[in-house]
Short mmCIF file of C-alpha atoms in Angstrom, two decimals:
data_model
loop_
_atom_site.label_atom_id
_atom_site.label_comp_id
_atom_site.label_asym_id
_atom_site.label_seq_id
_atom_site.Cartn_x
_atom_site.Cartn_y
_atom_site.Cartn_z
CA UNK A 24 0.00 0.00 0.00
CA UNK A 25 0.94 3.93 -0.80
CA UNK A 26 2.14 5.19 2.88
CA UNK A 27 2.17 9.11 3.64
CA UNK A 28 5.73 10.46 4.46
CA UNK A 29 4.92 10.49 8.09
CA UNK A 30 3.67 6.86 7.99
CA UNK A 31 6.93 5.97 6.83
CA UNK A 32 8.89 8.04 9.32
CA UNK A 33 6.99 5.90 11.53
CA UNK A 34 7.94 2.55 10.07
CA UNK A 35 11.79 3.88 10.78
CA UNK A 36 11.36 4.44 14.48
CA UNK A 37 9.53 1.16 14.40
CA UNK A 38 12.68 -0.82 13.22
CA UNK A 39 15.20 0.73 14.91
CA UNK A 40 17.13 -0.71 17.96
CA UNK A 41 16.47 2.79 19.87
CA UNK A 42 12.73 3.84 20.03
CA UNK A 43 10.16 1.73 22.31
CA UNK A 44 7.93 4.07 22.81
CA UNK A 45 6.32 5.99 19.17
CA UNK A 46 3.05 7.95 19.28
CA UNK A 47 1.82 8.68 16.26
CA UNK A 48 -1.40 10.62 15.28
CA UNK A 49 -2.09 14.37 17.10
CA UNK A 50 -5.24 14.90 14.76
CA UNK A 51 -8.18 13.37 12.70
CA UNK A 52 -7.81 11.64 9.24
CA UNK A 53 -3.74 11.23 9.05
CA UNK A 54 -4.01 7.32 8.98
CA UNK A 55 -2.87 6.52 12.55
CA UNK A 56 -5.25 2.84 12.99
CA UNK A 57 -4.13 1.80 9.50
CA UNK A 58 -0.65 2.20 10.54
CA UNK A 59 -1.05 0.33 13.29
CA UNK A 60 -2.65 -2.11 11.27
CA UNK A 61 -0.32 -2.83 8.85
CA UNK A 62 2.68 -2.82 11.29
CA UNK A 63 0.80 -5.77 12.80
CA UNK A 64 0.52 -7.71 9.81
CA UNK A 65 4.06 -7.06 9.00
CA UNK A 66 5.69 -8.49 12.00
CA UNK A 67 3.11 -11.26 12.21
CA UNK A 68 3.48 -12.22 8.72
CA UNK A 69 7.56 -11.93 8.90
CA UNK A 70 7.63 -13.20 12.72
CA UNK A 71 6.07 -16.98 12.22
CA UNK A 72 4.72 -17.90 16.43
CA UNK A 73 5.14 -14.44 17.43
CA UNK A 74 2.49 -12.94 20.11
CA UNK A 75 1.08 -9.15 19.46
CA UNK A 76 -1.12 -6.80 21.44
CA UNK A 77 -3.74 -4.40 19.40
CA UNK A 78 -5.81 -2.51 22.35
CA UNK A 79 -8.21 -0.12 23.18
CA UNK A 80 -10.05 0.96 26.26
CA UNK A 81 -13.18 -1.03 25.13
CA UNK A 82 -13.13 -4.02 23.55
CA UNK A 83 -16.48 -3.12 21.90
CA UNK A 84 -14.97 -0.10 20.27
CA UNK A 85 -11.79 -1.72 19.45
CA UNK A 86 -13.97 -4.40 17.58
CA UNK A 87 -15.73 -1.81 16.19
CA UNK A 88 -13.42 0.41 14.89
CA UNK A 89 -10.34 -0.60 14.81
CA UNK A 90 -10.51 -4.16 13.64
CA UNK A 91 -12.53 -3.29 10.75
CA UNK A 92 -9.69 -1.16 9.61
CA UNK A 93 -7.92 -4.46 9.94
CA UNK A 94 -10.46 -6.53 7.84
CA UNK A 95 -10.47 -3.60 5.44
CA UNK A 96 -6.71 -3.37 4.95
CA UNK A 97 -6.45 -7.21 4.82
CA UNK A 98 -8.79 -7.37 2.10
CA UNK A 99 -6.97 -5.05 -0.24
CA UNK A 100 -3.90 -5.98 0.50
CA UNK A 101 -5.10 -9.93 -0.03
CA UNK A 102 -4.30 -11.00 3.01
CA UNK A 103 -7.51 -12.55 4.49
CA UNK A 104 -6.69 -16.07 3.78
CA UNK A 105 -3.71 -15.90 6.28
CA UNK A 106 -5.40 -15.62 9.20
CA UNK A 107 -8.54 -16.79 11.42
CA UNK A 108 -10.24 -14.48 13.59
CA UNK A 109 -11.92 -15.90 16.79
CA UNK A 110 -14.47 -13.71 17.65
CA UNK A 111 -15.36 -15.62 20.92
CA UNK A 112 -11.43 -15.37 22.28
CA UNK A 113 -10.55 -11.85 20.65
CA UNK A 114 -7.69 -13.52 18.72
CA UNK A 115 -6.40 -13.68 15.48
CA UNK A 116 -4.58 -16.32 14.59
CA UNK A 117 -1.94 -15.81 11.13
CA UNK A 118 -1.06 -20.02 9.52
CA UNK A 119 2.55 -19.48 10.59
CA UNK A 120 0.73 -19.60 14.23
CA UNK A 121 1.72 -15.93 14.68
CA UNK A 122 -1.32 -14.08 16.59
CA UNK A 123 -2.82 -10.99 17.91
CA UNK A 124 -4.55 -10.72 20.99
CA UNK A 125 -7.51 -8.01 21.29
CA UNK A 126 -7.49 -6.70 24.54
CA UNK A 127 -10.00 -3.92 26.76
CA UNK A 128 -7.25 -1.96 28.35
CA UNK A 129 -9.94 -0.09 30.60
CA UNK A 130 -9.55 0.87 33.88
CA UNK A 131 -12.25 -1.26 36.16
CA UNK A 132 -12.41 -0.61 39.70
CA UNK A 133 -12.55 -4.61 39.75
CA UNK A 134 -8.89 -4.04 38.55
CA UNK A 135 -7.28 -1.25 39.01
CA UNK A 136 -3.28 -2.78 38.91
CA UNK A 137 -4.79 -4.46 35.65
CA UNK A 138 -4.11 -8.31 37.00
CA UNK A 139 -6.05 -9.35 34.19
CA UNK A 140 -2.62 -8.61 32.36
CA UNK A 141 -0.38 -9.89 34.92
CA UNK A 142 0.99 -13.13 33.24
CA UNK A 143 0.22 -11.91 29.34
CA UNK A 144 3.65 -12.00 26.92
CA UNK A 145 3.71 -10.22 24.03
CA UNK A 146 6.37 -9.67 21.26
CA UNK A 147 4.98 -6.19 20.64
CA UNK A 148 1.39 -3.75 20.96
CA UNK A 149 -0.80 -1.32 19.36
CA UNK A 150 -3.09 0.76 21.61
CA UNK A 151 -5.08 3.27 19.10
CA UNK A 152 -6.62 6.23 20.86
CA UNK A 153 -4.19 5.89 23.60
CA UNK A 154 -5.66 9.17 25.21
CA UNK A 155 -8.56 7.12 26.45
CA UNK A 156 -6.32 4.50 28.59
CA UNK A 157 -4.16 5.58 31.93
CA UNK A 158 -0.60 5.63 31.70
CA UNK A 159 -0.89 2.96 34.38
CA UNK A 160 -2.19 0.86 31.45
CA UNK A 161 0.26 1.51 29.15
CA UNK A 162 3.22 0.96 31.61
CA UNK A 163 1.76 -2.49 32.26
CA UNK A 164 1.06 -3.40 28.61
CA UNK A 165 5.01 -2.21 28.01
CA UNK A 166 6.25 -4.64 30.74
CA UNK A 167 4.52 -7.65 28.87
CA UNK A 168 6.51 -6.69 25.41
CA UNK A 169 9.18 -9.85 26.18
CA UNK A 170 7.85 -12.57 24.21
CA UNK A 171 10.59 -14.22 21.23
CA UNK A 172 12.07 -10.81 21.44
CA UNK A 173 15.85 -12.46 21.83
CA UNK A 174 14.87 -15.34 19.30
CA UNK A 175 13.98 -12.62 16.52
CA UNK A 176 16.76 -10.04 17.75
CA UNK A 177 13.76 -7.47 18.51
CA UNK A 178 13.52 -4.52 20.16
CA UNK A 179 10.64 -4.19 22.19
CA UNK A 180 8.15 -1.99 20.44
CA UNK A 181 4.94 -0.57 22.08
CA UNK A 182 3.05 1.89 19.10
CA UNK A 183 0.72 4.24 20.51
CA UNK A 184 -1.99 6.05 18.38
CA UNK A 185 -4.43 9.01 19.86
CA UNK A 186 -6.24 12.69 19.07
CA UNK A 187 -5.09 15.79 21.28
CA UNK A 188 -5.37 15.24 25.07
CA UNK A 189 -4.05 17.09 28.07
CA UNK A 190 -3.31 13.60 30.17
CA UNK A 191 -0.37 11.69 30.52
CA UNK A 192 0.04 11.35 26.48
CA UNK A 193 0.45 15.62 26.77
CA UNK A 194 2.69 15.08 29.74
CA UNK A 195 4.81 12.36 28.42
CA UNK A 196 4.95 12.98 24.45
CA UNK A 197 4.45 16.00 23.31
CA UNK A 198 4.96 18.51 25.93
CA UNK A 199 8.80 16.87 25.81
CA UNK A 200 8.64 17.09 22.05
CA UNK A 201 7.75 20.50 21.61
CA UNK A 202 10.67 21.51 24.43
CA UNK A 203 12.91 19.18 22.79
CA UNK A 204 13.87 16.88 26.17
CA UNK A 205 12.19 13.39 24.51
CA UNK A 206 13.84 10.97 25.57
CA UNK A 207 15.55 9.19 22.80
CA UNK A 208 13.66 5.66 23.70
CA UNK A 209 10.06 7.92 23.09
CA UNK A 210 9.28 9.16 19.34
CA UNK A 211 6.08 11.39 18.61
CA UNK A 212 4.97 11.87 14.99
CA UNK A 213 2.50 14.18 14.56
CA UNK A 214 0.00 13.43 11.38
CA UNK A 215 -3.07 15.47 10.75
CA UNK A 216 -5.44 15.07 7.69
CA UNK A 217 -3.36 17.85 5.77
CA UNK A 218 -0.09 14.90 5.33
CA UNK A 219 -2.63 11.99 4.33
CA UNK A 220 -3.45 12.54 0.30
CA UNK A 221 -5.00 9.55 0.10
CA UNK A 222 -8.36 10.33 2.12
CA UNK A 223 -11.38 11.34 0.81
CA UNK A 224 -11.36 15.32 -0.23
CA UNK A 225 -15.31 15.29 1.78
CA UNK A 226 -13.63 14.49 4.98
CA UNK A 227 -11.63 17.95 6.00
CA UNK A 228 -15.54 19.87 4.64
CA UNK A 229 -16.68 17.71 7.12
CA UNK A 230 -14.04 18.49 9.98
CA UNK A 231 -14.59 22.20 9.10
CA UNK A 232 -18.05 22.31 10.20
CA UNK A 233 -17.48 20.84 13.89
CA UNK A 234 -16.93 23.41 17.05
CA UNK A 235 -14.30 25.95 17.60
CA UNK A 236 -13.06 23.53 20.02
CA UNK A 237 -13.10 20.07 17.98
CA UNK A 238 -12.11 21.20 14.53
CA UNK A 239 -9.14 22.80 16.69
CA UNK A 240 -8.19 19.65 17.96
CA UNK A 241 -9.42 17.23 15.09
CA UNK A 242 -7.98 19.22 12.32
CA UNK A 243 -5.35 21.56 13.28
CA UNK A 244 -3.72 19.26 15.60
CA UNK A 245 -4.22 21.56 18.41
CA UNK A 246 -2.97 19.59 21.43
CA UNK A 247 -4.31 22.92 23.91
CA UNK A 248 -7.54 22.56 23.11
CA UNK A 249 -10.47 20.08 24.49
CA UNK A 250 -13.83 19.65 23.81
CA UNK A 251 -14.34 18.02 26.80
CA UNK A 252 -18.10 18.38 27.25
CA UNK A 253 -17.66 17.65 31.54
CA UNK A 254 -14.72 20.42 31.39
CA UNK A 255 -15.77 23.17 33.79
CA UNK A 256 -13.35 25.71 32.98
CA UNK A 257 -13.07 26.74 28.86
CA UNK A 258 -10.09 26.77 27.39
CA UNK A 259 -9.59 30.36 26.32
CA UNK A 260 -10.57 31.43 30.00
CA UNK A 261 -7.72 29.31 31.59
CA UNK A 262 -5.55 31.22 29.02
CA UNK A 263 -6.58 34.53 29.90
CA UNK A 264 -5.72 34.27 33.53
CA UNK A 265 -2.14 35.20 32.55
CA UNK A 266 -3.34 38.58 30.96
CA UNK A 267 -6.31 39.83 33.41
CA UNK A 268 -4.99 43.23 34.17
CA UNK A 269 -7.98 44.34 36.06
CA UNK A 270 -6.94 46.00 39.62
CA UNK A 271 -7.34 43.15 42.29
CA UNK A 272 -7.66 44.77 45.50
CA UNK A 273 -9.35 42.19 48.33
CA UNK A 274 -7.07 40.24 51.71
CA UNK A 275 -4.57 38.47 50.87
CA UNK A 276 -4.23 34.67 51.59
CA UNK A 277 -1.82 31.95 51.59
CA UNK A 278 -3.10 28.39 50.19
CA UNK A 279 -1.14 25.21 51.09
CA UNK A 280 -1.48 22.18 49.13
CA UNK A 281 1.08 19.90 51.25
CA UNK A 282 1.95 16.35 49.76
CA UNK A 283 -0.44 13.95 51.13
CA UNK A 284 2.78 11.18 52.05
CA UNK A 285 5.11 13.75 52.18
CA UNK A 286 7.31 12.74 49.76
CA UNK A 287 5.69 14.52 46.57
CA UNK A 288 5.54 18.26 45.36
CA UNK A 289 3.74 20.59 47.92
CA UNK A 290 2.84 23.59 46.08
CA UNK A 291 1.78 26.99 48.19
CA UNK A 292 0.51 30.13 46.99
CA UNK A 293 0.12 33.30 48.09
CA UNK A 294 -3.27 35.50 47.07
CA UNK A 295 -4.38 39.12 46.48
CA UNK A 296 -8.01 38.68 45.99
CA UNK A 297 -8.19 36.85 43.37
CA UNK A 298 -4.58 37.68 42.30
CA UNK A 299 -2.26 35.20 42.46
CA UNK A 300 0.70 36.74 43.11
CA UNK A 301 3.17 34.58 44.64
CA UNK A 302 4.28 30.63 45.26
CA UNK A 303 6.64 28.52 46.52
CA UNK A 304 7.16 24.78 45.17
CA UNK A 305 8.82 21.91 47.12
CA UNK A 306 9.56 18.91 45.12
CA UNK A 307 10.24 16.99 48.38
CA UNK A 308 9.72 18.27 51.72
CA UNK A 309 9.18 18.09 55.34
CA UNK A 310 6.55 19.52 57.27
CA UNK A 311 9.24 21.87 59.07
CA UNK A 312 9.74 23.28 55.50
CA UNK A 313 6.61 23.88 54.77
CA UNK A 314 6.04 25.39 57.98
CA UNK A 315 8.78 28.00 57.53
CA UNK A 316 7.88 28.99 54.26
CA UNK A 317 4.72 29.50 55.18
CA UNK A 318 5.54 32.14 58.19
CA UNK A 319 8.36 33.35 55.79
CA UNK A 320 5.47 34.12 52.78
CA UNK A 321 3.08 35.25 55.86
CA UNK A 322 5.41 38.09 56.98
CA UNK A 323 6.63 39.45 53.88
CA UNK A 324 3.28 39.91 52.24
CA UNK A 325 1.35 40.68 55.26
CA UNK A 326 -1.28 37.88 55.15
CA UNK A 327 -3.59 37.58 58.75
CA UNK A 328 -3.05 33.59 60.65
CA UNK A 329 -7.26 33.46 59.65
CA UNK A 330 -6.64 33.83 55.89
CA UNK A 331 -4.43 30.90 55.92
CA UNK A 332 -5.61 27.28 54.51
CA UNK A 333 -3.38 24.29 54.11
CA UNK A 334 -5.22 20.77 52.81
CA UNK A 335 -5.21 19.00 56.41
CA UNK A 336 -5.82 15.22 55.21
CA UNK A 337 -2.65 13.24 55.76
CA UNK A 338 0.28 14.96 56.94
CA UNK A 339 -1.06 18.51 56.32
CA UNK A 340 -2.77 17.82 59.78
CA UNK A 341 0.72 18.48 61.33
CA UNK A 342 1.07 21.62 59.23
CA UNK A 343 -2.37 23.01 60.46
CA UNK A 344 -1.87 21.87 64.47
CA UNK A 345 1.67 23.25 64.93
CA UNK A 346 0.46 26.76 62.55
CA UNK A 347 -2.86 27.03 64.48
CA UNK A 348 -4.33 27.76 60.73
CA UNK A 349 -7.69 26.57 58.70
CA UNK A 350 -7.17 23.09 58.01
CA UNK A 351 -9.19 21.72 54.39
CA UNK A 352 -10.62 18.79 54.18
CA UNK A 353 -11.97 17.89 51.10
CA UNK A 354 -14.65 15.25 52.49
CA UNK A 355 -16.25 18.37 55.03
CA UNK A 356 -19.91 18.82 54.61
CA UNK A 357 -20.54 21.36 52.07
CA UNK A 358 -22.02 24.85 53.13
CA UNK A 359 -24.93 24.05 50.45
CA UNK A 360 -26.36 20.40 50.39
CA UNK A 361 -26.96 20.09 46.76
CA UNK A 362 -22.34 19.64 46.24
CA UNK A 363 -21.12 16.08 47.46
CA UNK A 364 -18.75 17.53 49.66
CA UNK A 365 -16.66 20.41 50.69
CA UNK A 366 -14.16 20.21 47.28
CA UNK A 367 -16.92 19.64 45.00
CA UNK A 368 -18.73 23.15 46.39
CA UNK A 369 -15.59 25.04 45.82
CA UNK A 370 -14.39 23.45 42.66
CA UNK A 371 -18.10 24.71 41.08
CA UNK A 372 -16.82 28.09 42.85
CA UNK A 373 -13.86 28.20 41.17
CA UNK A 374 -15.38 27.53 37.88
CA UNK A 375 -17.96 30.21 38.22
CA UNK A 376 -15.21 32.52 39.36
CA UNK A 377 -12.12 31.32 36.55
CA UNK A 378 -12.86 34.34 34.43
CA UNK A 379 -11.94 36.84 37.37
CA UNK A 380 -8.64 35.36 38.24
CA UNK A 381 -5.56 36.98 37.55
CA UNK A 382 -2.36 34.49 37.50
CA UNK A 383 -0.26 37.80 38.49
CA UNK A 384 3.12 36.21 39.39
CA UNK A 385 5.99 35.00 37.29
CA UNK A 386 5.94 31.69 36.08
CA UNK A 387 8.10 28.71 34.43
CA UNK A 388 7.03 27.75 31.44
CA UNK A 389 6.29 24.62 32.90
CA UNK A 390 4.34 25.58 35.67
CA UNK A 391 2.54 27.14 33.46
CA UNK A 392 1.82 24.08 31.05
CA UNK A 393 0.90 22.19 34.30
CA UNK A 394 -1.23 24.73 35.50
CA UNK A 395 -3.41 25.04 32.39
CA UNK A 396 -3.58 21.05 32.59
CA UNK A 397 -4.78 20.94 36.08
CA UNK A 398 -7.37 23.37 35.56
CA UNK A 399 -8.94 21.86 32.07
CA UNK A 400 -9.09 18.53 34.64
CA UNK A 401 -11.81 20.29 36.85
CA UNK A 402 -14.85 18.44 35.52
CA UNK A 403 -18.22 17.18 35.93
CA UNK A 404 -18.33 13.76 37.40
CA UNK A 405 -21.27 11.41 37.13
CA UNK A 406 -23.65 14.02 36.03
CA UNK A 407 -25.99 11.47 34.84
CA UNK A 408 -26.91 10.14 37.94
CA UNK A 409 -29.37 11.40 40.20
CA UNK A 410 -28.19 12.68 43.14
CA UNK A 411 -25.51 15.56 44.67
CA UNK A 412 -23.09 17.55 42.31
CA UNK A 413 -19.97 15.75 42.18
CA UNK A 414 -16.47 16.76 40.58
CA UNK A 415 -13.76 14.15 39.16
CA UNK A 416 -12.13 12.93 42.00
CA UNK A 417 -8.75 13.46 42.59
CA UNK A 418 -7.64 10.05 42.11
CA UNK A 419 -9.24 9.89 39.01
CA UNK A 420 -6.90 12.81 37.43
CA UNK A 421 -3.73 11.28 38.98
CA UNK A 422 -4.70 8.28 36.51
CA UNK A 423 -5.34 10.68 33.51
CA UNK A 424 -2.43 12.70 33.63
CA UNK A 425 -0.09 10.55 35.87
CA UNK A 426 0.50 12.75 39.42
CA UNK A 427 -1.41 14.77 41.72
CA UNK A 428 -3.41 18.07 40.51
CA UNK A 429 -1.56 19.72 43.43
CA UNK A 430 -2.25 23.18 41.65
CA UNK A 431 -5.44 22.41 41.35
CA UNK A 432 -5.99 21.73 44.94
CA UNK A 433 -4.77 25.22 45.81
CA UNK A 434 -7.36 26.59 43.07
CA UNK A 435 -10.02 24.83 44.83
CA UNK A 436 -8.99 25.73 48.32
CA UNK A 437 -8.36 29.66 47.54
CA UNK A 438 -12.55 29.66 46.57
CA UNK A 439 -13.28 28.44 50.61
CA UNK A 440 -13.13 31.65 51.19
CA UNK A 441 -15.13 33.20 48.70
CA UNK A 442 -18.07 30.30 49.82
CA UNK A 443 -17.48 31.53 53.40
CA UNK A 444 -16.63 35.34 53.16
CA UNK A 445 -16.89 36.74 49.68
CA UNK A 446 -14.23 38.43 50.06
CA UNK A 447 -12.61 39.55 46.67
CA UNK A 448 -13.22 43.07 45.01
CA UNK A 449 -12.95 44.49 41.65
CA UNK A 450 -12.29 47.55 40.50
#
C-alpha cells in the first residue's frame, strides 16, 4: 500500500534498535489505525509464532473500529486467507501460528493494577486512541513486550496512536517534544489530515463544520484545546488568567497544598483577591519546611493567621496543628447540600469565578503548562446520575495525567473563602 511520508517516518522508528515508545497521530484523518494495522501484519506475517497486542479501552470499540480497519486493509492488500479471527477469544490467529490478541485496556475498579494482564507476553502492541487509557495501562502493557524478542533479535516496540489530550500522552509525548527533552527511547509523529493525500477530499468539509473547540483539535492538531463536554473551565478562560490586568484589590491569603505522604511536590501560593501573586514549590519536603515557608510568605506579604488554609488530610494535619491555621478537608460537609462535599462546592466556585482570576506572578514555562492542565481537569463527574453535584475525583486525574493536581488543589482551596466570606473586590 501507498504510505504518507509520516507513515513511513513511523515505520523507521519502528525498526530501529532505539525507540520503544512511538506515538503517532495528534489529529483526525492522518491514517494513525491503519498504521497500526499494517505494522501488525508485517511483524506477524515476517515473525512466524510471534504474540502481538492491538488494544483499546473497550473491547467493543476496538472491535468496532479498529478491527474493521484491519479486515479492510487485509482485504486489499489480499491477506484474508492468512489468518482466522476468533471472535469468541478476541484472537487472530496468522497459519505461521503468529497471533494478535484483542485486549479492553480499561480501567475497572474490579482491577485497578490491571491483573487481568499480569501473566500476558507479548512480542509487541498497538493501543489506538491511547488518550482514552491511563498511563498505568500503558506501563503495564510495556512490561509484557518480552515474548521471542531475543529469538527474533527485537527490540521491544509498544506503538501508541491518539487525538489531542491534556493527560499523561500531553505530559509524556508532546509537551517533551515540543521543548525538545524526549527521551531518545520515546518518538512522537504528529499526522493530521493535511499529510494523508489519500483520504477522501469530503472528509476535512466535514471536519470544518465541527466546534471551535473540535475542529481545533481534530484538524489543526491543536494539542491545547479540548472539547471536553464535563470540562468546567473553557479553554480560552484558563488562558486569559495570565493577561487579566484588572486591579485586584481584596485580603490576601496563603493556600497550602502539602503532599499527602510527604514525599511529593507541595505547592503553596500566596493571594491578592483573586490575584495570584506569589508561590513557593517543594519537590520533596518536610513539614518543618513547609512550615517555615509559610511564616516566611506570611510576613513578607502581610497575610492575617485566619486567611491561611493548608489541605489537612494526611500529613497537612501536622502543618495546620503546629500553625494554628484553617485546616481543608476535602470530604467536610458542604455549606450548600446540593455539592457532594466540601471540594466539590468550591471546585463549582472556582469555575464560576475562573474568568476573574488573575495568575499575576511569574511563572516557568512549565508551571505554566501544568497549570493550564490541572485546571482543564476540573470536571463534571457522574452528572448522569441522580443525586448531589460531584467533581472528578482526585484520584481519578492522577490516573489521567499521571501525578497529583496539586495546583489544582490550591485553586479549589483559595474559593473556601469566597463560599465563606466573599471576600474579593474588583475595581
Amino acid at each position: 500500500m501507498n504510505l504518507t511520508s509520516k507513515q513511513k517516518n513511523a515505520v523507521h522508528y519502528l525498526k530501529d534498535k532505539t525507540t520503544t515508545e512511538l506515538l503517532f497521530g495528534g489529529g483526525a484523518g492522518g491514517g494513525k489505525s491503519a498504521l497500526g494495522c499494517l505494522w501488525l501484519f508485517e511483524m506477524c506475517t515476517n515473525y512466524p509464532g510471534t504474540r502481538w497486542l492491538m488494544g483499546r479501552a473497550k473491547l467493543k470499540t476496538l472491535k468496532e473500529t479498529t478491527l474493521n480497519t484491519f479486515f479492510e486493509l487485509a482485504s486489499k492488500l489480499n491477506l484474508s486467507e492468512q489468518f482466522d479471527y476468533n471472535s469468541q477469544t478476541g484472537i487472530i490467529l496468522f497459519n505461521n501460528q503468529s497471533e494478535i490478541l484483542l485486549k479492553d485496556l480499561f480501567l475497572y475498579p474490579s482491577d485497578p493494577e490491571f491483573d487481568s494482564l499480569g501473566s500476558l507476553e507479548i512480542t509487541g502492541g498497538f493501543i489506538d486512541e491511547a488518550n482514552q487509557i491511563t498511563a498505568k495501562a500503558k506501563n503495564m502493557v510495556k512490561s509484557r513486550i518480552r515474548y521471542k524478542l531475543r529469538e527474533y533479535d527485537l527490540t521491544p516496540k509498544l506503538l501508541l496512536t491518539c487525538n489531542p489530550s491534556k493527560n499523561w500522552v500531553y505530559n509524556e509525548f508532546y509537551k517533551p517534544y515540543k521543548s525538545g527533552t524526549l527521551p531518545t527511547y520515546r518518538r512522537f509523529i504528529q499526522s493530521l489530515l493535511t499529510d494523508n493525500k489519500y483520504i477522501s477530499e469530503h472528509y476535512e468539509s466535514n471536519l470544518k463544520t465541527l466546534d471551535d473547540n473540535s475542529k481545533q483539535r481534530l484538524l489543526y492538531g491543536n494539542w491545547d484545546y479540548s472539547n471536553d463536554p464535563t470540562a468546567m473551565i473553557e479553554f480560552d478562560t484558563i488562558s486569559n488568567m495570565y493577561s487579566n490586568d484588572h486591579e485586584l484589590k481584596g485580603k490576601k491569603y496563603i493556600i497550602a497544598d502539602v503532599a499527602r505522604f510527604g514525599s511529593d511536590k507541595a505547592v503553596i501560593t500566596v493571594w491578592d483577591g483573586l490575584a495570584l501573586i506569589n508561590r513557593v514549590v517543594f519537590a520533596v519536603s518536610a513539614t518543618t519546611d513547609i512550615q517555615n515557608a509559610i511564616h516566611a510568605l506570611k510576613a513578607k506579604h502581610g497575610v492575617g493567621l485566619s486567611n491561611i488554609i493548608v489541605d489537612e488530610d494526611g500529613v497537612g494535619g501536622g502543618v495546620v496543628d503546629s500553625l494554628h491555621c484553617k485546616g481543608f478537608s476535602a470530604q467536610r460537609k458542604p455549606k450548600n447540600k446540593a455539592y457532594y462535599n466540601n471540594k466539590t462546592e468550591c471546585g463549582y466556585k472556582l469555575a464560576e469565578l475562573a474568568a476573574k482570576i488573575w495568575i499575576k506572578c511569574e511563572l516557568e514555562q512549565t508551571e505554566i503548562e501544568t497549570i493550564n492542565q490541572e485546571l482543564g481537569m476540573l470536571k463534571t463527574y457522574e452528572a448522569d446520575k441522580d443525586g448531589k453535584l460531584r467533581i472528578l475525583p482526585k484520584e481519578k486525574i492522577k490516573d489521567l495525567i499521571g501525578r497529583s493536581p496539586d495546583w489544582l488543589d490550591c485553586f479549589i482551596m483559595r474559593m473556601w473563602f469566597e463560599i465563606h466570606t466573599g471576600s474579593y473586590v474588583i475595581q
